[in-house]
Coordinates of C-alpha atoms and ligand atoms in Angstrom, one line a residue:
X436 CA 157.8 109.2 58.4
X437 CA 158.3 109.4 62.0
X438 CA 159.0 113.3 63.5
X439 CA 161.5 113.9 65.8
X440 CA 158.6 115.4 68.4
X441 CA 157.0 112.3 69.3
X442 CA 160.3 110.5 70.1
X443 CA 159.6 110.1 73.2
X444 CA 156.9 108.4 72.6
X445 CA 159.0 104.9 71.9
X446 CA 160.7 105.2 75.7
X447 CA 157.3 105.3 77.2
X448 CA 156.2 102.3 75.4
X449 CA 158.8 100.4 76.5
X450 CA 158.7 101.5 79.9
X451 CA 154.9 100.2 80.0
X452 CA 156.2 97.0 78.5
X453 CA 159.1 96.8 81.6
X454 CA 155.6 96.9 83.7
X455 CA 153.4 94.5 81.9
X456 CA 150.7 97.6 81.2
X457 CA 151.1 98.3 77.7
X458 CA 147.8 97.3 76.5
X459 CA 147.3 95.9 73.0
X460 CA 143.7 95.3 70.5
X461 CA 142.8 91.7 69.8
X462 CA 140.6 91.5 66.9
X463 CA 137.3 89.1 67.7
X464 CA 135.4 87.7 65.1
X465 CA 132.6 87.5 63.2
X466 CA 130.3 89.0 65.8
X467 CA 130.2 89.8 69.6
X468 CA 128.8 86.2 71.0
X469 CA 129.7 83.0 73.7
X470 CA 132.3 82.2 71.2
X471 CA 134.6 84.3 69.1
X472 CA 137.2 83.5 66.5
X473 CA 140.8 85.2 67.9
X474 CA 143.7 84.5 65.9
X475 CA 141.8 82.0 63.7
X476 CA 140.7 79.8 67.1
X477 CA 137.6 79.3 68.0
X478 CA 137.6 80.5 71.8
X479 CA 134.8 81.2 74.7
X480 CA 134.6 84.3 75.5
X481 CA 134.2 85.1 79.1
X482 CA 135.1 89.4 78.7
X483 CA 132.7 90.7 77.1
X484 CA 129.3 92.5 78.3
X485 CA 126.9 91.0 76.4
X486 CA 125.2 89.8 79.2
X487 CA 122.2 88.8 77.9
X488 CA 123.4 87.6 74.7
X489 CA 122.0 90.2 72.7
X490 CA 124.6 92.4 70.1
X491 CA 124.3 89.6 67.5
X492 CA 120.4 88.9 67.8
X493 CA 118.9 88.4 64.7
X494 CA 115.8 91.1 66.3
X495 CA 118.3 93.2 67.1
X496 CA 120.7 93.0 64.0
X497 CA 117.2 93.5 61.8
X498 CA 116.0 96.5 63.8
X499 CA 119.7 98.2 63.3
X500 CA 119.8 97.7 59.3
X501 CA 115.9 99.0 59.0
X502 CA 116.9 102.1 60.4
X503 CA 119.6 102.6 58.6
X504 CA 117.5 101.8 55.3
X505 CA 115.1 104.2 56.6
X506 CA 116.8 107.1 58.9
X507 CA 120.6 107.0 57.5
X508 CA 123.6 105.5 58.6
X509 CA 124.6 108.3 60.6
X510 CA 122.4 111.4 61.9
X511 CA 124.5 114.0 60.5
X512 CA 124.6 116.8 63.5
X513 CA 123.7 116.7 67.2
X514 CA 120.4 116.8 68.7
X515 CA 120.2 121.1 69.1
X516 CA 121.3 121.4 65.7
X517 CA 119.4 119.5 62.7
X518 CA 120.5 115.7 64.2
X519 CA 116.9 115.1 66.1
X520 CA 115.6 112.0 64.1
X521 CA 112.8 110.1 65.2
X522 CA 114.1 106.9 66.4
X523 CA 116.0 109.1 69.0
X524 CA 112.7 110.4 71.0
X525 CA 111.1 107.3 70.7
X526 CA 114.2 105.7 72.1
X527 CA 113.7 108.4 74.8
X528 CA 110.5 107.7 75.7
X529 CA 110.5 103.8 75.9
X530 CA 113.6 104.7 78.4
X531 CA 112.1 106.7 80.4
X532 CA 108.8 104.1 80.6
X533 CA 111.3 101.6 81.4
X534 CA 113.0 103.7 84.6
X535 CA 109.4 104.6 85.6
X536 CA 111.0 108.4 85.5
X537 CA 109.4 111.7 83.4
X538 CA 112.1 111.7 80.9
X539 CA 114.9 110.2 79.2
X540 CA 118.3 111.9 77.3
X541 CA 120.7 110.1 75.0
X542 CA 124.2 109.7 75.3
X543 CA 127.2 109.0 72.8
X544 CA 128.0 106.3 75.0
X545 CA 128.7 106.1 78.9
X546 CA 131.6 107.8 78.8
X547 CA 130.1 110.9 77.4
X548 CA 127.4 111.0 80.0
X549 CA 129.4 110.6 83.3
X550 CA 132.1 113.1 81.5
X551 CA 129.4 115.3 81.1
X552 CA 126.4 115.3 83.6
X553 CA 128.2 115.8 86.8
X554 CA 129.9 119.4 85.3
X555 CA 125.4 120.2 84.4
X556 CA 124.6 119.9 88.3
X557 CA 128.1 120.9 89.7
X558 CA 130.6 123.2 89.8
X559 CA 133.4 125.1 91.7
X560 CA 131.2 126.1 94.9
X561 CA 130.2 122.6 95.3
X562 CA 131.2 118.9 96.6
X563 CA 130.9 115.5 94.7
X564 CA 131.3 112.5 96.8
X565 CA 132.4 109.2 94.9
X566 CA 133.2 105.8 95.3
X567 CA 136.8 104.7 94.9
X568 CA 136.4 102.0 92.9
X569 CA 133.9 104.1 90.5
X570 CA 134.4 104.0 86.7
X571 CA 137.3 105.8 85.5
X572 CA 134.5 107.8 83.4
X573 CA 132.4 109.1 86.4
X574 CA 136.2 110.3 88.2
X575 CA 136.7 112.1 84.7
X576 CA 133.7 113.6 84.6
X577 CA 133.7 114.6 88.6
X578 CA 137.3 116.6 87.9
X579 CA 135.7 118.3 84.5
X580 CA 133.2 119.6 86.7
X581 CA 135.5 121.6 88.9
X582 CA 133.8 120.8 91.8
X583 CA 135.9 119.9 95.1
X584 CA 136.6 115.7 94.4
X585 CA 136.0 113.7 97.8
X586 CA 136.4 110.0 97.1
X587 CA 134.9 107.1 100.0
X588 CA 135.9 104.3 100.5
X589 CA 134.4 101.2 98.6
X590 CA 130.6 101.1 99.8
X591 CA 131.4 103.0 102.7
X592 CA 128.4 104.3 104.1
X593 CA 129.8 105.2 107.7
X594 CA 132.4 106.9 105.9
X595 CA 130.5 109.0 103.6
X596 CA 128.2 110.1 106.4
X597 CA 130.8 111.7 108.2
X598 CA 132.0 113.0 104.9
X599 CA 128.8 114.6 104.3
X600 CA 128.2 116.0 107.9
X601 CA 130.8 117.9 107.8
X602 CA 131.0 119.4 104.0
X603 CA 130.6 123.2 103.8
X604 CA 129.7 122.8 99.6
X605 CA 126.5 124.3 98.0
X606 CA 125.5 121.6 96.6
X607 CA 126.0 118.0 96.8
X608 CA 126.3 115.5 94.8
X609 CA 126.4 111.3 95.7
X610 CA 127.6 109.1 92.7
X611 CA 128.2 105.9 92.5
X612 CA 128.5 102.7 90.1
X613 CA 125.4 100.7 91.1
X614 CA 127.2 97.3 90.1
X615 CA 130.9 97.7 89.7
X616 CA 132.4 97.0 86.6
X617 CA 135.6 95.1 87.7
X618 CA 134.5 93.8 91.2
X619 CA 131.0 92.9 90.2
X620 CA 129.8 93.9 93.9
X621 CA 126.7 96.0 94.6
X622 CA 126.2 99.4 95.5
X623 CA 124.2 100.1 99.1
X624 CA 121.4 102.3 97.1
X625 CA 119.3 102.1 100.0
X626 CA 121.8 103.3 102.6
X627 CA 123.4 105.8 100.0
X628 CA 119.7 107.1 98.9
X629 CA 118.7 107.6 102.8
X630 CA 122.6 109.7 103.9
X631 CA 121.2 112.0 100.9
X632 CA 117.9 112.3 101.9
X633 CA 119.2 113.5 105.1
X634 CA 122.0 115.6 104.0
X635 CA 120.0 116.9 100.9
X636 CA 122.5 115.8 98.2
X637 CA 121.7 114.4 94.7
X638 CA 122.3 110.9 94.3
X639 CA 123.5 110.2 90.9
X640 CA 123.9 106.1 89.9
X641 CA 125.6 104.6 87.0
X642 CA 123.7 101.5 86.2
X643 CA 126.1 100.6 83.2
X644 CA 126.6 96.8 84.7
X645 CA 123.0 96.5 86.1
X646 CA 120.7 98.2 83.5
X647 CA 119.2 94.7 81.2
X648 CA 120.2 92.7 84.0
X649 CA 118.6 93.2 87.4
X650 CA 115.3 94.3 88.6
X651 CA 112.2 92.4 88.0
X652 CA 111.5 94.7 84.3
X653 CA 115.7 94.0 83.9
X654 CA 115.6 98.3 85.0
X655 CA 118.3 98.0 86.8
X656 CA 120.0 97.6 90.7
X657 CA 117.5 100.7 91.9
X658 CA 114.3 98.4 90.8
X659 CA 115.9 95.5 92.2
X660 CA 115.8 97.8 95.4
X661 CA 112.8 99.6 94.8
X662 CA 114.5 102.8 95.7
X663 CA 114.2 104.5 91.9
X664 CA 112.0 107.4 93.1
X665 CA 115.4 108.2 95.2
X666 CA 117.6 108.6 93.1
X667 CA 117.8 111.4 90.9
X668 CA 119.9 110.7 88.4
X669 CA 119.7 107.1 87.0
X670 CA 122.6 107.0 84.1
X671 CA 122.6 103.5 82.0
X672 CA 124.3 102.4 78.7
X673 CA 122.4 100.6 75.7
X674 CA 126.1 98.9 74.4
X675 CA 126.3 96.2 77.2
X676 CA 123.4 93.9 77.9
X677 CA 121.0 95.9 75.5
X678 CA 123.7 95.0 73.0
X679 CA 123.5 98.3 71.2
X680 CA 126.0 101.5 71.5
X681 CA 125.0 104.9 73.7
X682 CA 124.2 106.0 76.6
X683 CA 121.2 107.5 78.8
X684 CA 120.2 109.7 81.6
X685 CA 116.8 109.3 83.0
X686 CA 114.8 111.2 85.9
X687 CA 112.7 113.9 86.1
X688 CA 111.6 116.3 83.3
X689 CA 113.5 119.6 85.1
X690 CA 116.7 117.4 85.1
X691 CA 116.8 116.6 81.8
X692 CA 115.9 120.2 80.4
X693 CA 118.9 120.8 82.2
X694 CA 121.0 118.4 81.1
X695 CA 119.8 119.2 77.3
X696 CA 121.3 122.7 77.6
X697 CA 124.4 122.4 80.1
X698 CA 125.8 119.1 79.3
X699 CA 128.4 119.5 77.1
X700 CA 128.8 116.3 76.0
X701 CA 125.2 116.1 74.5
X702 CA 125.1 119.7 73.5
X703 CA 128.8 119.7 71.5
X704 CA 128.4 116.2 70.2
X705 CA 126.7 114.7 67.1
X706 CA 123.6 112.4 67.9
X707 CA 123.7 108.5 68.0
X708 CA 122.9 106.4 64.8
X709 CA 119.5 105.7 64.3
X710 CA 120.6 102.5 63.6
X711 CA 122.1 102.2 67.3
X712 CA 118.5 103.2 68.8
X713 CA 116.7 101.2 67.4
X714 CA 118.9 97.9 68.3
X715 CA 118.4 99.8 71.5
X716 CA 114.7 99.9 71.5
X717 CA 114.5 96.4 69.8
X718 CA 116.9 95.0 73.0
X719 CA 114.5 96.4 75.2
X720 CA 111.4 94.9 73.5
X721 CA 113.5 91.5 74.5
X722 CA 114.5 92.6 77.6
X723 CA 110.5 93.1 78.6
X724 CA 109.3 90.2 77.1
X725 CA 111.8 87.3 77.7
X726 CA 112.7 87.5 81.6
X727 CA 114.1 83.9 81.1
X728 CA 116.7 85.6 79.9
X729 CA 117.8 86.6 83.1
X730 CA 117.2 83.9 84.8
X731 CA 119.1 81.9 82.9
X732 CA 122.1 84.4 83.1
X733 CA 121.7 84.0 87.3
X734 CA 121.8 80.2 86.7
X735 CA 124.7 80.2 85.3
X736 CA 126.4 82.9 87.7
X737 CA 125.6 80.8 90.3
X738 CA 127.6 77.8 89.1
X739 CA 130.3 79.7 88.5
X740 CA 130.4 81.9 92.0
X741 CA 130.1 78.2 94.0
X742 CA 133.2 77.3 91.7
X743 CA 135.3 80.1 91.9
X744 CA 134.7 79.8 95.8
X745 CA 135.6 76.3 95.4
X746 CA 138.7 77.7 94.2
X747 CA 139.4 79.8 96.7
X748 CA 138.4 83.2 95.3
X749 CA 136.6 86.1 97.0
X750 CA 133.8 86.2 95.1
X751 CA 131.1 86.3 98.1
X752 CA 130.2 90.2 97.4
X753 CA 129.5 89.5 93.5
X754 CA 125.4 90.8 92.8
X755 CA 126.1 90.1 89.0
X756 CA 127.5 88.4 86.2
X757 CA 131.0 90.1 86.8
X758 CA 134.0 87.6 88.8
X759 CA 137.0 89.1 89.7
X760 CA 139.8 86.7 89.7
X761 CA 142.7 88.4 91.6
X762 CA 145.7 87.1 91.3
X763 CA 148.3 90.2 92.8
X764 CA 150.7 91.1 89.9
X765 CA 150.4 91.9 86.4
X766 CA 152.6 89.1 85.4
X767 CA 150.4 86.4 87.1
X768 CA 147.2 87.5 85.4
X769 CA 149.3 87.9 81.9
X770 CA 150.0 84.4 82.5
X771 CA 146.9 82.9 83.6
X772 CA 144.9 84.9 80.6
X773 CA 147.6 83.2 78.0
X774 CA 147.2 79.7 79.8
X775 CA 144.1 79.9 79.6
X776 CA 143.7 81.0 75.9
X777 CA 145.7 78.1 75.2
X778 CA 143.2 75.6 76.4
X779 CA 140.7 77.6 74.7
X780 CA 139.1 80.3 76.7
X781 CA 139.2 84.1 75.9
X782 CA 139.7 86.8 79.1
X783 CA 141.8 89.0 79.6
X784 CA 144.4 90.4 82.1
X785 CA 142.8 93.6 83.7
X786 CA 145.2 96.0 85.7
X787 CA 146.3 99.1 86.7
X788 CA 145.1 101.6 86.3
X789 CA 141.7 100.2 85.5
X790 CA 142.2 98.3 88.6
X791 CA 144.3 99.0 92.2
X792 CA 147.9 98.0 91.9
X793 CA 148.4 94.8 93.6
X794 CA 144.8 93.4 92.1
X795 CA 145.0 92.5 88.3
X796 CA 142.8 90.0 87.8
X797 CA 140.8 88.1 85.3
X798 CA 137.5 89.8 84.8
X799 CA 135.0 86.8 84.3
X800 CA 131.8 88.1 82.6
X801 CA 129.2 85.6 81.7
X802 CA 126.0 85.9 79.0
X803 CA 122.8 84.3 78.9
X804 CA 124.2 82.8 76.0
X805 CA 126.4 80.6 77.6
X806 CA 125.7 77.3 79.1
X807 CA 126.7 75.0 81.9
X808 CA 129.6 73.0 79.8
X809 CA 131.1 76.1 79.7
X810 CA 130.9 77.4 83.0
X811 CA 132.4 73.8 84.1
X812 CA 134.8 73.4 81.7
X813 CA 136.0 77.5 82.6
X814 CA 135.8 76.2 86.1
X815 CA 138.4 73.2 85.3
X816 CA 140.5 74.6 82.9
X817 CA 141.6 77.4 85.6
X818 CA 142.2 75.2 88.4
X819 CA 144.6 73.8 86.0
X820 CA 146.3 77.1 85.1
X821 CA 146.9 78.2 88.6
X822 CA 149.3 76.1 90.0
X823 CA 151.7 77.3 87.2
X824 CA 151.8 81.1 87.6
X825 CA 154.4 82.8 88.5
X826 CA 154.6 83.2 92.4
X827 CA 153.3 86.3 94.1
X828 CA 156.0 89.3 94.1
X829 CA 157.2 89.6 97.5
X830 CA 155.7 92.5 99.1
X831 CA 152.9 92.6 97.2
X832 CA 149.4 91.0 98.1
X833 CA 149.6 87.9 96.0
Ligands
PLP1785 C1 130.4 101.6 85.2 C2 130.7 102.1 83.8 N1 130.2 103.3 83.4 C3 130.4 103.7 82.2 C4 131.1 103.0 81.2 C5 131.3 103.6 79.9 O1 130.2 103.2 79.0 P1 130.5 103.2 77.5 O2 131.2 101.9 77.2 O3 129.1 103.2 76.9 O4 131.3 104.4 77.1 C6 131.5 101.8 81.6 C7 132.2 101.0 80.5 O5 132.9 100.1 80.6 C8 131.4 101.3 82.9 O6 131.9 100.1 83.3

């Protein structure tokens, strides 16, 4: 029975429907992969994060249901209490081996850790400088923390130097998405690692997009660079290309004694599955043995950045297998995501506030799993979708 209290509930809806942002679930099945079943079609699926293809690998898959046949299903408290299971420090340690860093904590999930970890090394005396386009996780977790919130400009280095010159806080602290997750575009880790050398401020980076899928060990963007002794706090999640669910910070052993007794969201929360650490720990057994992998993954981004180009899309800054297809409005990418799921092809409209008004888009994510037919036929299938979209709102970047 409904209650008079919520009833304002049903004006809001509609007034997100008037705007084309009321968001809505779409059931996938039978497992994450290159194809799903949506509405009983068969579609490709170019939004999820699989990248490499690994949530439904049969290693993976096995790894998960051994655990649970030998740790649990679920591990019943959180880590300070009586939750610590085994899989969770090995998970830990083959992390930290990984990052080439002292130490390793686990994370519900990425959310938890950049709501968390910021509020552990700041507060209200201090600064934290972040990226606009940043992960709306790492901006909730930078207001939690109470300290003052100055936000750069995209990969604004100039910027964020004169920003930092002139900053009376205690302490500092740098974050930044190292690949970002609707843009695809790379973070300037060298640049940003060198203004906080100088300016002695923390640089904290969110590999959630890079982590599996760059750097010659698949590490992440700060091996790619070889900066990872700079930065200090390297945050990564196991549920994209390690296929798994959690999160993790890693750096040095001081950091993450810290983090094991300030951050709230590890201290107040119950400890991943042991089945979710070890898919984790099985992923990364794949990751370290099977670079092809990722080289298979860049083959196909490259395919499909020359033909996005070919279509006239800005997609010269993407370092990953993230396209942004911007199309202006939220009615245009409504339209071109249910065109295109017509002829067979499953992404979705991405907008505000997930993205800046004026830029929904398609977000095109490609996997290791997928292969050239569909790249091309992806490729085709939206220069055949665009000519019928609804034409650019006036006033509004089309
Ligand atoms: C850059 C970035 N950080 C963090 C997260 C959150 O990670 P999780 O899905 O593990 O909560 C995401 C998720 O989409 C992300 O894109």
């Amino acid at each position: 029975m409904a209650r008079g209290a919520l009833d304002w509930i049903g004006a809001e809806l509609e007034a997100l429907d008037a705007k084309g942002l009321r968001r809505s679930l779409e059931p996938i099945g039978p497992a994450q992969g290159p194809v799903v079943t949506v509405g009983g079609r068969a579609l490709v699926n170019l939004c999820s994060n699989d990248y490499l293809g690994l949530a439904a690998d049969p290693r993976v898959r096995a790894a998960a249901a051994d655990a649970a046949a030998r740790f649990g299903a679920g591990s019943g408290a959180a880590r300070l209490v009586a939750g610590d299971l085994p899989p969770h420090g090995a998970l830990e340690a083959r992390l930290a081996a990984w990052k080439g860093r002292e130490a390793a904590l686990l994370f519900g999930s990425g959310y938890h850790a950049n709501a968390g970890v910021p509020g552990a090394l700041v507060g209200r005396d201090d600064a934290v400088f972040s990226d606009v386009l940043n992960h709306a996780s790492i901006v909730d977790g930078c207001l939690l923390s109470r300290a003052e919130l100055v936000r750069y400009r995209h990969c604004d280095v100039d910027e964020l130097a004169g920003l930092l010159a002139r900053t009376r806080a205690r302490r500092k602290l740098v974050v930044t998405d190292a690949i970002f997750s609707m843009d695809g575009d790379a973070a300037p880790l060298r640049e940003l690692a060198e203004l906080c050398d100088r300016h002695g401020a923390m640089l904290y980076v969110d590999e959630a997009h890079a982590a599996g899928v760059l750097g010659p060990g698949g590490a992440g963007l700060a091996e790619a660079l070889g900066v990872q002794d700079r930065v200090d706090v390297h945050m990564g999640t196991l549920g994209k290309a390690l296929g798994a669910f959690g999160a993790y910070v890693a750096g040095e052993r001081r950091l993450v004694e810290l983090l094991l007794s300030r951050a709230r969201p590890f201290v107040f929360s119950t400890a991943l599955p042991p089945p979710a650490c070890a898919a984790a720990l099985a992923a990364l057994e794949v990751v370290a043995t099977e670079p092809s992998r990722r080289t298979r993954l860049f083959a196909l981004c490259a395919r499909m950045q020359a033909g996005l180009a070919r279509l006239g899309f800005d997609v010269a800054r993407v370092a990953s297998p993230i396209f942004p297809v911007v199309l202006g409005s939220e009615a245009r990418a409504l339209a071109a995501a249910a065109a295109l799921r017509e002829r067979g092809w499953f992404v979705r409209a991405i907008r505000p506030p997930t993205v800046p008004r004026g830029t929904s888009r398609l977000r095109v994510a490609l996997s290791a799993a997928h292969d050239e037919a569909q790249v091309d036929g992806f490729l085709a299938a939206l220069a055949e979708v665009l000519p019928g979209l609804p034409p650019p709102e006036a006033g509004r970047p089309g």
